[in-house]
Short mmCIF file of C-alpha atoms in Angstrom, two decimals:
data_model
loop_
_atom_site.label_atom_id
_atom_site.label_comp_id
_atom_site.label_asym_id
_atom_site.label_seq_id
_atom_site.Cartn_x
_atom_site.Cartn_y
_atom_site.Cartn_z
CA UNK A 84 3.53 1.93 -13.84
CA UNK A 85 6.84 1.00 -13.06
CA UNK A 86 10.01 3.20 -12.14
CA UNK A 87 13.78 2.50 -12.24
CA UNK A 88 15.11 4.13 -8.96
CA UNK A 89 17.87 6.41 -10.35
CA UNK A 90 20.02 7.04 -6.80
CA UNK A 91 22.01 9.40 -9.03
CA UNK A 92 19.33 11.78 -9.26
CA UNK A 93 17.10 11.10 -6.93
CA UNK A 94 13.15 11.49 -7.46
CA UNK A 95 10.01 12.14 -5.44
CA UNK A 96 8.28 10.19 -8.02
CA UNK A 97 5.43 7.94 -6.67
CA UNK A 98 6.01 9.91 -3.62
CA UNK A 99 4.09 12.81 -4.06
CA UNK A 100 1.22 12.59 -1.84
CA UNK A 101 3.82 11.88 1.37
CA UNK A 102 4.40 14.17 3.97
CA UNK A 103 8.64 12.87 3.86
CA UNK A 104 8.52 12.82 0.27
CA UNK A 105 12.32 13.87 -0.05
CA UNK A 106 13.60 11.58 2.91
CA UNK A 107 11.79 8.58 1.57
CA UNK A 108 13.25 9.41 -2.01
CA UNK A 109 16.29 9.30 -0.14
CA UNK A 110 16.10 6.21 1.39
CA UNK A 111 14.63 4.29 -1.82
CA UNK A 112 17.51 5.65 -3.69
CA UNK A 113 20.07 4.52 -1.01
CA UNK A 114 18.71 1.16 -1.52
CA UNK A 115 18.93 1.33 -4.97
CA UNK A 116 22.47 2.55 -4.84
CA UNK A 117 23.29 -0.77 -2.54
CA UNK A 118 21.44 -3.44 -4.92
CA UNK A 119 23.32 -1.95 -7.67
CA UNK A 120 26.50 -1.92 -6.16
CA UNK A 121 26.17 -5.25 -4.59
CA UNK A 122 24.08 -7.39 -6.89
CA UNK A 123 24.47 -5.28 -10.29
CA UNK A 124 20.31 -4.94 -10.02
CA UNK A 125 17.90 -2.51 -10.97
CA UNK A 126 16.01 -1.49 -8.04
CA UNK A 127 12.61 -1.41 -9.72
CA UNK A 128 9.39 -0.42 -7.82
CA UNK A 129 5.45 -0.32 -8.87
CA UNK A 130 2.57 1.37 -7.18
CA UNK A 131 1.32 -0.89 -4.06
CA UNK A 132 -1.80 -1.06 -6.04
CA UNK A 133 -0.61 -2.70 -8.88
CA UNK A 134 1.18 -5.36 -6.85
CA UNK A 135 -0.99 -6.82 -3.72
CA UNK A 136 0.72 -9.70 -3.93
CA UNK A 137 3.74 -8.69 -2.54
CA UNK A 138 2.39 -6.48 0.18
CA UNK A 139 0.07 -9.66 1.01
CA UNK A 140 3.34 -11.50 1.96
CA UNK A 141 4.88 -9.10 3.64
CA UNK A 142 2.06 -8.35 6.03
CA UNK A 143 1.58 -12.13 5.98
CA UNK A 144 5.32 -12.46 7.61
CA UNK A 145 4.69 -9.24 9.89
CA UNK A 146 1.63 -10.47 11.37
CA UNK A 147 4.49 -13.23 12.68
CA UNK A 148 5.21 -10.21 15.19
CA UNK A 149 1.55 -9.24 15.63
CA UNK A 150 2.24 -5.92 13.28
CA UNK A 151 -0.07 -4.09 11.63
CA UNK A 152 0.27 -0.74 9.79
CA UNK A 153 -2.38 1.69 9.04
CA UNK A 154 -0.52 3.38 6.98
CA UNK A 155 -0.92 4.46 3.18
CA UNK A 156 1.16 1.52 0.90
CA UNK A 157 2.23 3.79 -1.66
CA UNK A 158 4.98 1.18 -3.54
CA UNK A 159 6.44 -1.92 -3.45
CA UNK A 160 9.26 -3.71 -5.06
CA UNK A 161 9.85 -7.49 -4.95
CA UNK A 162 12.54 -9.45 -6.96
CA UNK A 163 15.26 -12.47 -6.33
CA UNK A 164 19.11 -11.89 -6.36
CA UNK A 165 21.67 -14.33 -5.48
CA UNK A 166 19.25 -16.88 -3.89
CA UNK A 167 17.34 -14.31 -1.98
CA UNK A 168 13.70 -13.06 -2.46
CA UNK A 169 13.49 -9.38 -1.39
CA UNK A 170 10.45 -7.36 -1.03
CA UNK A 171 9.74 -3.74 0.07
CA UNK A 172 7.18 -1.39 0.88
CA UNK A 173 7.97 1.81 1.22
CA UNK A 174 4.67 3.46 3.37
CA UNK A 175 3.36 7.34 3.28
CA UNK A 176 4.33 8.26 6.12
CA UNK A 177 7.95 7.54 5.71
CA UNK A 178 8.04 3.84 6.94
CA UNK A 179 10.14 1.35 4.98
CA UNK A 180 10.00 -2.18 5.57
CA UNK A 181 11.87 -5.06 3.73
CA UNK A 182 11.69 -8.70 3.88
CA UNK A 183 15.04 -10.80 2.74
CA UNK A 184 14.29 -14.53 2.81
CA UNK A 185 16.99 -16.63 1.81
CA UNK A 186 15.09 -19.68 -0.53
CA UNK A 187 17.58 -22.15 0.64
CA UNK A 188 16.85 -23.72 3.63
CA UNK A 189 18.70 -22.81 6.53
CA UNK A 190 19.66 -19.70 5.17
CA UNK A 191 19.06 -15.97 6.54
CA UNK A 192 15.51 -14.87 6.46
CA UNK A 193 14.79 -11.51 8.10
CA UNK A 194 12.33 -8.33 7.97
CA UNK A 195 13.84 -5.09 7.98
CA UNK A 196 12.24 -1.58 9.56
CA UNK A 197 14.21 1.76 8.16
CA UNK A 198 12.30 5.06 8.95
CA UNK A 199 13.01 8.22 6.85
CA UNK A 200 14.91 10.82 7.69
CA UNK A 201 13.13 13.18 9.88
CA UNK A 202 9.97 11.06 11.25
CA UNK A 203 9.24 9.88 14.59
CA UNK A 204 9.22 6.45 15.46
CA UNK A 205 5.48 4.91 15.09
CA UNK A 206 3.64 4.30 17.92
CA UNK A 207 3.24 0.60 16.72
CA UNK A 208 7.03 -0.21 17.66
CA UNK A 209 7.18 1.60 20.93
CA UNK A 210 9.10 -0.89 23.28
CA UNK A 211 9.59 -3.76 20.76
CA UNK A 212 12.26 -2.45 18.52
CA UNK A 213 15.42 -0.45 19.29
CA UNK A 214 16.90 1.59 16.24
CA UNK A 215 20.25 1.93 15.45
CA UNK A 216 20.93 5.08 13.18
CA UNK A 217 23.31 4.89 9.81
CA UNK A 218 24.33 8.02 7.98
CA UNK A 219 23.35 7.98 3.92
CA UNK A 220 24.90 10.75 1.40
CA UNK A 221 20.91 9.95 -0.24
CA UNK A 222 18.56 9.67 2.80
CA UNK A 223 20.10 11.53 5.66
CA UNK A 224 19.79 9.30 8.80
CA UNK A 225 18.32 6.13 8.29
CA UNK A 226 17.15 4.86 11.50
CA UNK A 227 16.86 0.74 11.32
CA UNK A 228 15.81 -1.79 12.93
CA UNK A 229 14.79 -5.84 11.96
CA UNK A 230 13.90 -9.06 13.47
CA UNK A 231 14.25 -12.50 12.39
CA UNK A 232 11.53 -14.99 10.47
CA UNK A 233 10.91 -17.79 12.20
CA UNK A 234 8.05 -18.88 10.11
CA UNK A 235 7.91 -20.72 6.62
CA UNK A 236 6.67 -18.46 3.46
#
């Protein structure tokens, strides 16, 4: 089942089974907040279940870096806005990652790491990936990091 991320009042929902359940909620919602204000789009996400699709291609472009996440998928959003294909998976244990691939050629294409607010940096980016932190009224510190695609998908 689907669900409108509300970053006006913010919601554990799908998130119930996560240890960060409030920090993810908060990050989620932050993004929401930024697609709205941006784009004027509904940040809409599904249960990772209901979608393998997307999480297929994002793992597909991660494996670009040799990453691999045993973590619980527990949703995933995937839409196109202004030219650019977006996907997300948010992870249980508080591990966001988004791809942005520009469809025109040439244009920025780039997968995107943001941890919630509160968990320790997984061992599977130790001494790849530096993190910058950003402050969020919704999610608390967001600590970020990305790298660029390099491949075609």
């Amino acid at each position: 089942m689907s669900y409108k991320v509300d970053f006006k009042n913010v919601s554990t929902v799908g998130f119930e089974s996560s240890p960060a359940a409030e920090a993810m909620a908060g990050l989620r919602a932050n993004e929401a907040r930024y697609y709205w204000n941006k784009y004027k789009h509904e940040f809409v996400t599904v249960p990772a279940s209901e979608d393998p699709e997307t999480l297929a291609w994002i793992e597909k472009i991660l494996a670009e870096r040799d990453l691999t996440f045993p973590y619980k998928p527990l949703e995933v959003s995937s839409f196109e806005v202004d030219g650019i294909k977006m996907a997300y998976v948010f992870y249980e244990n508080g591990l966001s990652v988004n791809v942005m691939y520009t469809l025109e050629e040439g244009g920025k294409r780039a997968v995107g790491f943001k941890l919630s607010d509160g968990i320790e940096i997984p061992a599977e980016f130790e001494g790849k990936f530096k993190f910058a932190r950003q402050k969020s009224k919704l999610a608390g510190t967001i600590r970020g990091s990305f790298f660029v695609i390099k491949g075609e998908y």
